[in-house]
Coordinates of C-alpha atoms (C1' of nucleotides) in Angstrom, one line a residue:
Chain A
X24 CA 67.2 68.2 124.1
X25 CA 70.0 71.1 125.1
X26 CA 70.6 72.1 122.0
X27 CA 73.6 74.0 123.4
X28 CA 75.8 75.5 120.9
X29 CA 78.2 74.8 123.1
X30 CA 81.9 74.8 121.7
X31 CA 82.9 71.5 123.0
X32 CA 85.5 70.2 121.2
X33 CA 88.6 69.1 121.0
X34 CA 89.7 70.3 118.0
X35 CA 88.0 74.5 119.3
X36 CA 89.5 74.0 121.6
X37 CA 92.8 73.9 120.6
X38 CA 91.7 76.5 118.3
X39 CA 90.8 79.2 121.4
X40 CA 93.7 78.8 123.1
X41 CA 96.0 79.0 120.2
X42 CA 94.2 82.1 119.5
X43 CA 94.5 83.3 123.0
X44 CA 98.7 82.3 122.4
X45 CA 98.5 84.4 119.6
X46 CA 97.2 87.1 120.7
X47 CA 98.6 87.2 124.2
X48 CA 102.5 87.3 122.7
X49 CA 102.5 83.3 123.9
X50 CA 103.6 83.1 119.6
X51 CA 105.3 85.2 118.3
X52 CA 104.3 87.0 114.4
X53 CA 106.3 84.7 111.7
X54 CA 106.9 82.0 114.3
X55 CA 107.1 78.6 113.1
X56 CA 104.2 76.6 114.5
X57 CA 105.7 72.9 114.3
X58 CA 103.0 69.9 115.1
X59 CA 105.4 68.5 117.5
X60 CA 105.8 71.0 120.1
X61 CA 101.7 72.4 119.2
X62 CA 101.4 68.5 120.6
X63 CA 102.9 68.9 123.6
X64 CA 101.5 72.1 124.9
X65 CA 97.8 71.1 123.7
X66 CA 97.9 68.0 124.9
X67 CA 95.8 66.7 121.2
X68 CA 96.5 65.1 118.5
X69 CA 98.3 66.2 115.3
X70 CA 94.1 65.9 113.7
X71 CA 93.4 68.6 115.8
X72 CA 95.5 71.0 115.4
X73 CA 96.1 70.9 112.3
X74 CA 92.1 71.9 112.1
X75 CA 92.1 74.5 114.1
X76 CA 95.2 75.9 112.2
X77 CA 92.9 75.0 109.3
X78 CA 90.7 77.4 110.8
X79 CA 93.1 80.3 111.9
X80 CA 94.6 80.3 108.6
X81 CA 91.5 80.9 106.7
X82 CA 91.0 84.4 110.0
X83 CA 93.8 85.0 108.7
X84 CA 96.1 84.9 111.9
X85 CA 98.1 82.1 110.7
X86 CA 99.7 81.4 107.1
X87 CA 100.3 77.7 106.1
X88 CA 102.5 76.8 102.7
X89 CA 101.6 73.4 101.7
X90 CA 103.9 70.2 103.3
X91 CA 106.2 73.4 104.9
X92 CA 103.9 74.0 107.8
X93 CA 102.3 76.4 109.9
X94 CA 103.8 79.7 110.7
X95 CA 101.8 83.2 112.8
X96 CA 100.9 85.4 110.2
X97 CA 104.2 87.7 109.8
X98 CA 103.6 91.7 110.9
X99 CA 105.2 94.1 107.6
X100 CA 104.3 97.6 107.3
X101 CA 102.1 97.1 104.5
X102 CA 100.2 95.0 106.0
X103 CA 99.3 97.3 108.4
X104 CA 98.6 99.7 105.8
X105 CA 96.2 97.2 104.3
X106 CA 94.5 96.4 107.5
X107 CA 93.7 100.1 108.3
X108 CA 92.3 101.6 105.3
X109 CA 90.2 98.3 105.2
X110 CA 89.4 99.4 108.9
X111 CA 88.5 102.8 107.1
X112 CA 85.9 101.3 104.4
X113 CA 84.1 98.6 106.7
X114 CA 83.7 99.9 110.4
X115 CA 83.1 103.4 109.5
X116 CA 80.5 102.3 107.3
X117 CA 79.0 99.9 110.0
X118 CA 79.2 102.6 112.0
X119 CA 77.1 104.8 110.0
X120 CA 74.9 102.0 109.3
X121 CA 74.2 102.0 112.9
X122 CA 73.3 105.4 113.6
X123 CA 71.1 105.8 111.6
X124 CA 69.6 102.5 111.9
X125 CA 69.7 101.1 115.4
X126 CA 67.0 100.8 117.7
X127 CA 66.3 101.5 121.4
X128 CA 68.3 98.2 122.1
X129 CA 71.7 99.1 120.6
X130 CA 71.3 102.4 122.4
X131 CA 71.6 100.5 125.6
X132 CA 74.0 97.6 124.0
X133 CA 76.3 101.2 123.6
X134 CA 75.8 102.4 126.7
X135 CA 76.2 99.4 128.9
X136 CA 79.3 98.5 127.6
X137 CA 80.8 102.2 127.8
X138 CA 79.9 102.2 131.5
X139 CA 82.0 99.3 131.6
X140 CA 84.8 100.5 129.7
X141 CA 84.8 103.5 131.7
X142 CA 85.3 101.3 135.1
X143 CA 87.6 99.2 133.7
X144 CA 91.4 99.9 134.8
X145 CA 93.5 100.6 131.9
X146 CA 96.3 98.5 133.5
X147 CA 96.2 95.6 136.2
X148 CA 96.6 96.1 140.2
X149 CA 99.8 95.3 140.3
X150 CA 101.6 92.9 137.9
X151 CA 99.6 89.5 137.8
X152 CA 101.5 86.4 136.6
X153 CA 100.7 87.0 132.6
X154 CA 100.2 91.0 132.7
X155 CA 102.8 93.0 131.1
X156 CA 103.8 96.1 133.1
X157 CA 103.1 98.8 129.9
X158 CA 100.0 96.9 128.3
X159 CA 96.8 97.2 128.8
X160 CA 94.7 94.1 130.7
X161 CA 92.9 91.4 129.4
X162 CA 89.6 93.0 130.9
X163 CA 90.7 96.0 129.3
X164 CA 91.1 94.6 125.9
X165 CA 88.0 92.6 126.5
X166 CA 85.5 95.8 127.3
X167 CA 87.9 98.0 124.3
X168 CA 86.3 95.5 122.6
X169 CA 82.9 94.4 123.5
X170 CA 82.2 98.7 123.1
X171 CA 83.3 98.9 119.7
X172 CA 81.2 95.8 118.9
X173 CA 77.7 97.2 120.9
X174 CA 78.7 100.8 118.5
X175 CA 78.6 99.4 115.1
X176 CA 75.8 96.1 116.6
X177 CA 73.0 98.3 115.4
X178 CA 73.8 98.1 111.6
X179 CA 71.9 95.1 111.7
X180 CA 74.7 93.6 109.7
X181 CA 76.1 90.1 110.6
X182 CA 79.0 90.3 107.4
X183 CA 79.6 93.5 108.0
X184 CA 79.7 93.0 112.0
X185 CA 81.6 89.9 111.2
X186 CA 84.1 91.6 109.0
X187 CA 85.0 94.5 111.1
X188 CA 85.8 92.3 114.2
X189 CA 88.1 90.6 112.0
X190 CA 90.2 93.8 111.6
X191 CA 90.1 94.9 114.5
X192 CA 91.3 92.0 116.2
X193 CA 94.2 91.6 114.1
X194 CA 95.0 95.2 115.0
X195 CA 95.0 94.0 118.1
X196 CA 97.5 91.8 117.8
X197 CA 99.8 94.9 116.0
X198 CA 98.8 96.5 119.2
X199 CA 100.8 94.0 121.5
X200 CA 103.7 93.9 119.2
X201 CA 104.4 97.5 118.6
X202 CA 107.2 98.5 122.2
X203 CA 104.8 99.7 124.2
X204 CA 102.8 102.1 122.2
X205 CA 103.2 105.1 124.2
X206 CA 100.9 104.8 126.6
X207 CA 98.2 106.6 127.0
X208 CA 96.7 108.2 130.3
X209 CA 93.5 106.2 131.2
X210 CA 91.4 109.6 130.9
X211 CA 93.2 110.5 127.0
X212 CA 91.3 106.5 126.6
X213 CA 87.7 107.1 127.7
X214 CA 87.4 110.8 126.4
X215 CA 88.3 108.9 123.2
X216 CA 85.3 106.9 123.6
X217 CA 83.2 108.8 124.9
X218 CA 83.0 111.4 121.8
X219 CA 82.7 108.3 120.1
X220 CA 79.5 107.7 121.9
X221 CA 77.7 111.1 121.7
X222 CA 77.4 111.1 117.6
X223 CA 76.3 108.0 117.8
X224 CA 73.6 108.5 120.5
X225 CA 73.1 111.8 118.8
X226 CA 72.3 110.5 115.7
X227 CA 74.7 112.3 114.1
X228 CA 76.3 110.0 111.5
X229 CA 78.0 111.5 109.8
X230 CA 80.1 112.8 112.1
X231 CA 80.5 109.4 114.4
X232 CA 82.2 107.8 111.4
X233 CA 84.6 110.9 111.1
X234 CA 85.4 110.9 115.0
X235 CA 85.7 106.6 114.4
X236 CA 87.6 106.9 111.6
X237 CA 90.1 110.2 113.3
X238 CA 90.3 107.6 116.4
X239 CA 91.5 104.6 113.9
X240 CA 94.0 107.0 112.2
X241 CA 95.4 107.6 114.9
X242 CA 95.9 104.6 116.7
X243 CA 97.6 103.5 113.1
X244 CA 100.6 106.7 113.2
X245 CA 101.1 105.3 116.8
X246 CA 101.8 101.7 115.6
X247 CA 103.3 103.0 112.5
X248 CA 106.0 106.0 114.7
X249 CA 106.7 102.4 116.9
X250 CA 107.6 99.9 114.1
X251 CA 109.5 101.9 112.2
X252 CA 112.1 103.0 115.2
X253 CA 111.5 99.2 115.7
X254 CA 110.2 97.2 113.1
X255 CA 107.9 95.2 115.5
X256 CA 110.6 93.2 116.7
X257 CA 109.3 90.0 118.3
X258 CA 112.0 88.6 121.0
X259 CA 111.3 85.0 120.6
X260 CA 112.7 83.9 117.1
X261 CA 111.1 86.2 114.0
X262 CA 112.7 84.8 111.2
X263 CA 110.8 85.9 108.4
X264 CA 108.9 88.9 109.7
X265 CA 109.7 91.1 106.7
X266 CA 108.3 95.2 107.5
X267 CA 108.9 95.6 103.7
X268 CA 106.7 97.8 101.5
X269 CA 105.2 101.4 101.9
X270 CA 105.1 102.5 105.8
X271 CA 102.9 105.4 105.1
X272 CA 99.7 105.6 106.6
X273 CA 97.1 105.0 104.1
X274 CA 96.3 108.9 103.0
X275 CA 94.8 110.2 105.8
X276 CA 91.2 109.2 105.7
X277 CA 90.3 108.8 101.6
X278 CA 87.8 111.5 101.8
X279 CA 84.3 109.1 102.1
X280 CA 82.8 111.8 100.9
X281 CA 82.9 114.1 98.0
X282 CA 80.6 116.6 98.0
Chain B
X24 CA 114.1 74.3 95.1
X25 CA 110.8 74.4 93.1
X26 CA 109.4 76.2 95.8
X27 CA 106.1 76.2 94.3
X28 CA 102.7 77.3 95.9
X29 CA 101.6 73.9 95.0
X30 CA 98.2 73.3 96.7
X31 CA 98.7 69.4 96.2
X32 CA 97.1 68.5 99.5
X33 CA 94.6 65.7 99.5
X34 CA 92.4 68.1 102.0
X35 CA 92.7 70.7 99.3
X36 CA 91.8 68.9 96.5
X37 CA 88.7 67.8 98.4
X38 CA 88.4 71.3 99.8
X39 CA 88.2 72.5 95.6
X40 CA 85.7 69.9 94.4
X41 CA 83.3 70.3 97.5
X42 CA 83.0 74.4 97.3
X43 CA 83.6 73.2 93.0
X44 CA 80.3 71.3 94.2
X45 CA 79.0 73.2 95.7
X46 CA 79.1 76.3 94.1
X47 CA 77.5 74.3 90.4
X48 CA 75.1 73.8 92.2
X49 CA 75.3 69.4 93.2
X50 CA 75.0 70.6 96.6
X51 CA 71.9 72.6 97.4
X52 CA 72.2 75.3 100.0
X53 CA 71.0 73.9 103.7
X54 CA 71.9 70.2 102.9
X55 CA 73.6 68.3 104.9
X56 CA 76.5 66.9 104.6
X57 CA 77.3 63.6 105.8
X58 CA 81.0 62.4 106.1
X59 CA 79.6 58.8 104.9
X60 CA 78.5 60.1 101.2
X61 CA 81.9 62.6 101.1
X62 CA 84.1 59.9 102.0
X63 CA 82.7 57.9 99.2
X64 CA 82.4 60.7 96.8
X65 CA 86.0 61.9 97.2
X66 CA 87.5 59.5 97.7
X67 CA 89.3 60.1 101.3
X68 CA 89.2 59.5 105.0
X69 CA 87.2 61.2 107.5
X70 CA 89.9 63.8 108.3
X71 CA 90.8 64.9 104.9
X72 CA 86.3 65.7 104.8
X73 CA 86.4 66.7 107.8
X74 CA 89.5 69.5 106.9
X75 CA 88.2 70.6 103.5
X76 CA 84.8 71.5 105.7
X77 CA 86.4 73.4 108.2
X78 CA 88.2 75.6 105.9
X79 CA 84.4 75.6 104.3
X80 CA 83.3 76.9 107.1
X81 CA 85.3 79.8 108.1
X82 CA 85.0 81.1 104.2
X83 CA 80.8 81.6 105.0
X84 CA 79.8 78.2 102.7
X85 CA 79.5 75.9 105.3
X86 CA 77.9 75.8 108.8
X87 CA 79.1 73.8 111.6
X88 CA 77.4 73.1 114.9
X89 CA 79.4 70.3 117.1
X90 CA 78.3 66.6 117.3
X91 CA 75.7 68.2 114.8
X92 CA 77.3 67.7 111.7
X93 CA 77.7 70.2 108.6
X94 CA 75.7 71.5 106.2
X95 CA 75.6 74.1 103.3
X96 CA 75.4 78.0 103.9
X97 CA 71.1 78.2 103.6
X98 CA 70.2 80.9 101.7
X99 CA 68.3 83.9 103.1
X100 CA 66.4 86.8 101.8
X101 CA 67.8 88.3 105.3
X102 CA 70.9 86.8 104.6
X103 CA 70.9 88.6 100.9
X104 CA 70.0 92.1 101.7
X105 CA 73.1 91.8 104.3
X106 CA 75.2 90.6 101.7
X107 CA 74.7 92.8 99.2
X108 CA 75.0 95.8 101.6
X109 CA 78.2 94.5 102.8
X110 CA 79.1 94.6 99.1
X111 CA 78.1 97.7 98.5
X112 CA 80.0 99.1 101.4
X113 CA 83.3 97.4 100.6
X114 CA 83.3 97.2 96.5
X115 CA 82.4 100.3 95.9
X116 CA 85.2 101.6 98.0
X117 CA 88.2 98.9 96.6
X118 CA 86.7 100.6 93.3
X119 CA 86.6 103.7 94.5
X120 CA 90.4 103.5 95.7
X121 CA 91.5 101.3 92.2
X122 CA 90.8 103.9 90.0
X123 CA 92.4 106.4 91.6
X124 CA 95.6 104.7 92.9
X125 CA 95.9 101.9 90.2
X126 CA 98.6 102.1 87.8
X127 CA 99.1 101.4 84.3
X128 CA 99.1 97.6 84.6
X129 CA 95.8 97.7 86.9
X130 CA 94.6 99.8 83.2
X131 CA 96.3 96.4 81.5
X132 CA 94.6 93.8 84.0
X133 CA 91.2 95.9 83.2
X134 CA 91.0 95.6 79.5
X135 CA 92.5 92.7 79.3
X136 CA 89.6 90.7 80.9
X137 CA 86.8 93.0 79.9
X138 CA 88.2 92.0 76.5
X139 CA 88.2 88.1 77.3
X140 CA 84.9 88.6 78.7
X141 CA 83.3 90.5 75.8
X142 CA 84.7 87.6 74.2
X143 CA 83.3 84.5 76.3
X144 CA 79.6 83.2 75.3
X145 CA 77.0 83.9 77.4
X146 CA 76.1 80.5 77.1
X147 CA 77.4 77.4 75.8
X148 CA 76.8 76.7 72.2
X149 CA 75.4 73.2 72.5
X150 CA 73.8 72.3 75.9
X151 CA 77.4 70.5 77.1
X152 CA 77.2 67.8 80.1
X153 CA 76.3 69.2 83.4
X154 CA 75.3 73.0 81.6
X155 CA 72.0 73.7 82.2
X156 CA 70.2 75.1 80.5
X157 CA 69.3 78.8 81.7
X158 CA 72.7 79.1 83.6
X159 CA 75.3 81.1 83.0
X160 CA 78.5 78.7 80.8
X161 CA 81.6 78.1 83.6
X162 CA 83.7 79.8 80.7
X163 CA 80.9 83.5 81.5
X164 CA 81.4 83.2 85.2
X165 CA 84.7 82.5 85.6
X166 CA 85.6 85.8 82.9
X167 CA 82.8 88.4 84.9
X168 CA 84.4 87.0 88.1
X169 CA 88.0 88.0 86.4
X170 CA 86.9 91.2 85.2
X171 CA 85.8 92.3 88.7
X172 CA 88.6 91.4 90.2
X173 CA 90.7 93.2 87.6
X174 CA 88.5 96.1 88.8
X175 CA 89.3 96.3 91.9
X176 CA 92.7 94.9 92.3
X177 CA 94.6 98.7 91.4
X178 CA 93.5 99.6 95.1
X179 CA 96.4 97.3 96.5
X180 CA 94.9 96.3 98.9
X181 CA 94.8 92.5 99.6
X182 CA 92.1 92.8 102.5
X183 CA 89.9 94.4 100.3
X184 CA 90.0 92.6 98.0
X185 CA 89.5 89.2 99.2
X186 CA 86.7 89.9 100.8
X187 CA 85.4 91.7 98.1
X188 CA 86.2 87.7 97.1
X189 CA 83.8 86.4 99.1
X190 CA 81.3 88.1 98.7
X191 CA 81.1 88.6 95.1
X192 CA 81.4 84.3 95.4
X193 CA 78.4 83.6 97.7
X194 CA 76.2 86.4 95.3
X195 CA 76.9 83.9 93.0
X196 CA 75.4 81.1 94.8
X197 CA 72.8 83.4 95.5
X198 CA 72.0 83.9 91.3
X199 CA 73.1 80.2 90.7
X200 CA 69.8 78.8 93.1
X201 CA 67.1 81.5 91.5
X202 CA 65.8 79.9 89.0
X203 CA 67.2 81.3 85.9
X204 CA 67.3 85.4 87.0
X205 CA 65.1 86.5 84.0
X206 CA 68.1 85.9 81.1
X207 CA 69.5 89.4 80.0
X208 CA 70.9 89.5 76.5
X209 CA 74.2 89.3 75.8
X210 CA 74.1 92.7 73.9
X211 CA 72.5 94.0 77.2
X212 CA 75.3 92.3 79.8
X213 CA 77.6 93.7 77.7
X214 CA 77.1 96.9 78.0
X215 CA 76.5 96.8 81.2
X216 CA 80.3 95.7 82.0
X217 CA 81.3 98.1 79.3
X218 CA 79.6 101.5 81.9
X219 CA 81.9 99.8 84.7
X220 CA 84.9 100.2 82.8
X221 CA 85.2 103.6 80.8
X222 CA 84.6 106.1 83.8
X223 CA 87.7 103.7 86.3
X224 CA 89.7 104.2 83.0
X225 CA 88.8 107.8 82.2
X226 CA 89.8 107.8 86.2
X227 CA 87.1 109.3 87.3
X228 CA 85.8 107.3 90.8
X229 CA 82.8 108.7 92.2
X230 CA 80.9 107.6 88.5
X231 CA 82.0 104.5 88.4
X232 CA 81.9 103.2 92.5
X233 CA 78.2 104.7 91.5
X234 CA 77.7 102.9 88.4
X235 CA 79.0 99.6 90.5
X236 CA 76.7 100.2 93.0
X237 CA 74.0 100.3 90.7
X238 CA 75.2 97.0 88.9
X239 CA 74.6 95.2 92.7
X240 CA 71.4 96.6 93.1
X241 CA 70.1 95.0 90.6
X242 CA 71.4 91.7 90.3
X243 CA 70.1 92.0 93.9
X244 CA 66.4 93.2 92.8
X245 CA 66.3 91.0 90.3
X246 CA 67.3 88.3 92.4
X247 CA 64.8 89.2 95.5
X248 CA 61.9 89.8 92.4
X249 CA 62.8 86.1 91.8
X250 CA 62.9 84.5 95.2
X251 CA 59.7 86.0 96.4
X252 CA 58.0 83.8 93.7
X253 CA 60.3 80.7 94.6
X254 CA 61.9 81.5 97.8
X255 CA 64.9 79.5 97.1
X256 CA 63.7 76.1 96.3
X257 CA 66.8 73.8 95.6
X258 CA 65.2 71.4 94.3
X259 CA 67.0 68.2 95.4
X260 CA 66.0 68.1 99.8
X261 CA 66.7 71.0 101.4
X262 CA 64.6 70.6 104.8
X263 CA 65.7 74.2 106.6
X264 CA 65.9 76.5 103.6
X265 CA 64.5 79.6 105.8
X266 CA 63.7 82.3 103.5
X267 CA 62.4 83.9 106.5
X268 CA 63.9 87.6 107.5
X269 CA 63.4 91.3 105.6
X270 CA 63.0 90.2 102.3
X271 CA 63.6 94.3 101.2
X272 CA 66.0 95.6 99.1
X273 CA 69.1 97.4 101.7
X274 CA 67.4 100.7 100.9
X275 CA 68.6 101.3 97.5
X276 CA 72.2 102.3 97.7
X277 CA 72.3 104.2 100.9
X278 CA 73.8 107.4 100.3
X279 CA 78.0 106.7 100.1
X280 CA 78.4 110.4 100.8
X281 CA 76.9 113.5 101.8
X282 CA 77.4 116.5 100.9
Chain C
dC23 C1' 137.1 75.6 95.4
dG24 C1' 132.8 75.0 93.5
dT25 C1' 128.8 72.5 92.0
dC26 C1' 125.6 68.3 91.9
dA27 C1' 123.2 64.5 93.6
dA28 C1' 122.4 61.1 96.1
dC29 C1' 121.3 60.5 101.7
dA30 C1' 119.9 61.0 106.2
dA31 C1' 116.4 63.1 109.2
dT32 C1' 112.9 66.2 110.4
dG33 C1' 107.9 67.3 109.5
dT34 C1' 103.7 67.0 107.5
dT35 C1' 99.9 64.6 105.6
dT36 C1' 97.0 60.2 105.7
dC37 C1' 94.1 56.5 107.5
dG38 C1' 91.2 53.2 109.5
dA39 C1' 89.7 52.1 114.1
dA40 C1' 87.9 53.6 118.2
dA41 C1' 85.5 56.6 121.4
dG42 C1' 81.7 59.1 122.5
dT43 C1' 78.1 62.0 121.2
dT44 C1' 73.3 63.3 119.1
dT45 C1' 69.6 61.5 117.1
dT46 C1' 65.6 58.0 116.7
dT47 C1' 63.3 54.0 117.6
dC48 C1' 60.6 51.1 120.2
dT49 C1' 58.1 49.6 124.4
dG50 C1' 54.9 50.5 128.3
dA51 C1' 52.2 53.0 131.2
dG52 C1' 49.1 56.8 131.9
Chain D
dC29 C1' 46.0 58.1 121.2
dT30 C1' 49.1 60.8 123.6
dC31 C1' 54.0 60.9 126.6
dA32 C1' 57.5 59.5 129.2
dG33 C1' 61.4 56.8 129.5
dA34 C1' 65.5 53.6 127.5
dA35 C1' 67.7 51.2 124.1
dA36 C1' 69.9 51.0 119.9
dA37 C1' 71.5 52.9 115.7
dA38 C1' 73.8 56.4 113.1
dC39 C1' 76.7 60.0 113.6
dT40 C1' 80.3 62.9 114.8
dT41 C1' 84.7 63.5 117.0
dT42 C1' 89.6 61.7 118.5
dC43 C1' 93.8 59.5 118.5
dG44 C1' 98.0 57.2 117.1
dA45 C1' 100.8 54.8 113.2
dA46 C1' 102.3 54.6 108.9
dA47 C1' 103.0 56.9 104.6
dC48 C1' 105.1 60.8 102.0
dA49 C1' 107.6 65.4 101.3
dT50 C1' 111.4 68.4 101.8
dT51 C1' 115.5 70.2 104.3
dG52 C1' 119.7 70.2 105.3
dT53 C1' 123.7 67.4 105.2
dT54 C1' 127.6 64.9 103.3
dG55 C1' 130.9 63.4 99.7
dA56 C1' 132.2 63.0 95.5
dC57 C1' 133.2 64.8 90.9
dG58 C1' 134.4 68.2 87.7

DNA sequence: CGTCAACAATGTTTCGAAAGTTTTTCTGAG
DNA sequence: CTCAGAAAAACTTTCGAAACATTGTTGACG
């Protein structure tokens, strides 16, 4: 009678590893995912691979066409613009609600997550195996995600939180593939996040949401500037990463509230 | 070189039928989905069934616990409240953007969808096989969904549109299982939707969004009143449809914009 | 020289059986 | 009568092979 929610399932393991490989940049956007390769790579049979791919498909990280196989989702300017817009809609609103409704446990979670984020070095001490030189460390990425999650967790709406997380993760993917992103200093990052946390703890929903919107659009601007220079060219074969569409920032924060 | 997006795949077919059976009320919320039954019902092997279930899982219609099988998602007051809140966030904003950015093709789509909706009888002429007496017809449901989709399609953000559709579909599930929902007259429904369309075509984003919010919360109120009377009791065995949580309406439209 | 059709190769999808895990049932002792 | 423990049943999960579809290539024909 353990009744653990243990995710011990062959397919779930492949799912997790595939996901990590996509986010970690080991599988380039637009790259075709052949069953043979994956079977060898993850030492699982076609059924398990397939199941993991289907799960990732409805999560938006993988696209599939019947009888034509699976691909890592291709990055495009248009998709990035849509993603930023969606984040502005969902995440800022979730934060607003969170600040309004969050209880003491929520506050504690935010403070704790910020503390961890502050103490986690942005870059690895030395270039570890697997750690890219210019990119943030895995630990920092995790702490960063945890902080943003803690901020909006107070709204109590599992649905909004889940959608926001999905959006953040895809944004992470874009960040992974943008060339270096003009490395911001650790100090800048810390003050950015403190600027997010302060109005939240001070129970000022409007200011908190405004700051978050600025945070999101700023990141997006950097990404898009990067992307125009080097249109998200993955080093390892991305035959159909179509950068078509409207490369503009999705209108700098279309007024979330009118007077 | 047809390059059709033909969904011809065994698993996809099972997926579609399962989905239809859940929405059609033939599979009650909370009901366990055993492989044996499903294999017989859909005449497919375990692999295909499994794949379809996984796809439905990450869509939120089915929940899975490793080694313990799959269930149709259980309905609960708390989940309904969260769903309504999420719809208010995503769908009203998408409509706002749609009204602001939509082009002539979007207008045409809205007008066309409304025309179809207006001409589709709310109830079937006679009680067809499969058509419940008090419930709207399949045709009307389809037209209704198409109308709401057309309204927000103008925002050009596939992500927002997809999330909104997922939310609407789950709301549909709740409506399916609420006993009768105090049948509104066809005239009321028509005028409701006209009230949605008019400000949209008149390019008044704020009014359109406001009307949509009212539309959503009104439906939710009816549902929740229904649910308190008869807590979503499915006729055909639903051993764990837990109606726990906070049964309140998620604050009647928390001010979407402050002055 | 360009176009079309059949062929081969690669890769995806499906199936049924075996392996592993959870739940239930049955027995015996306290 | 209740509770603990062990065997059995039921079900989920995994695997590898066979069936099926698509793509690229080659050859012939207009």
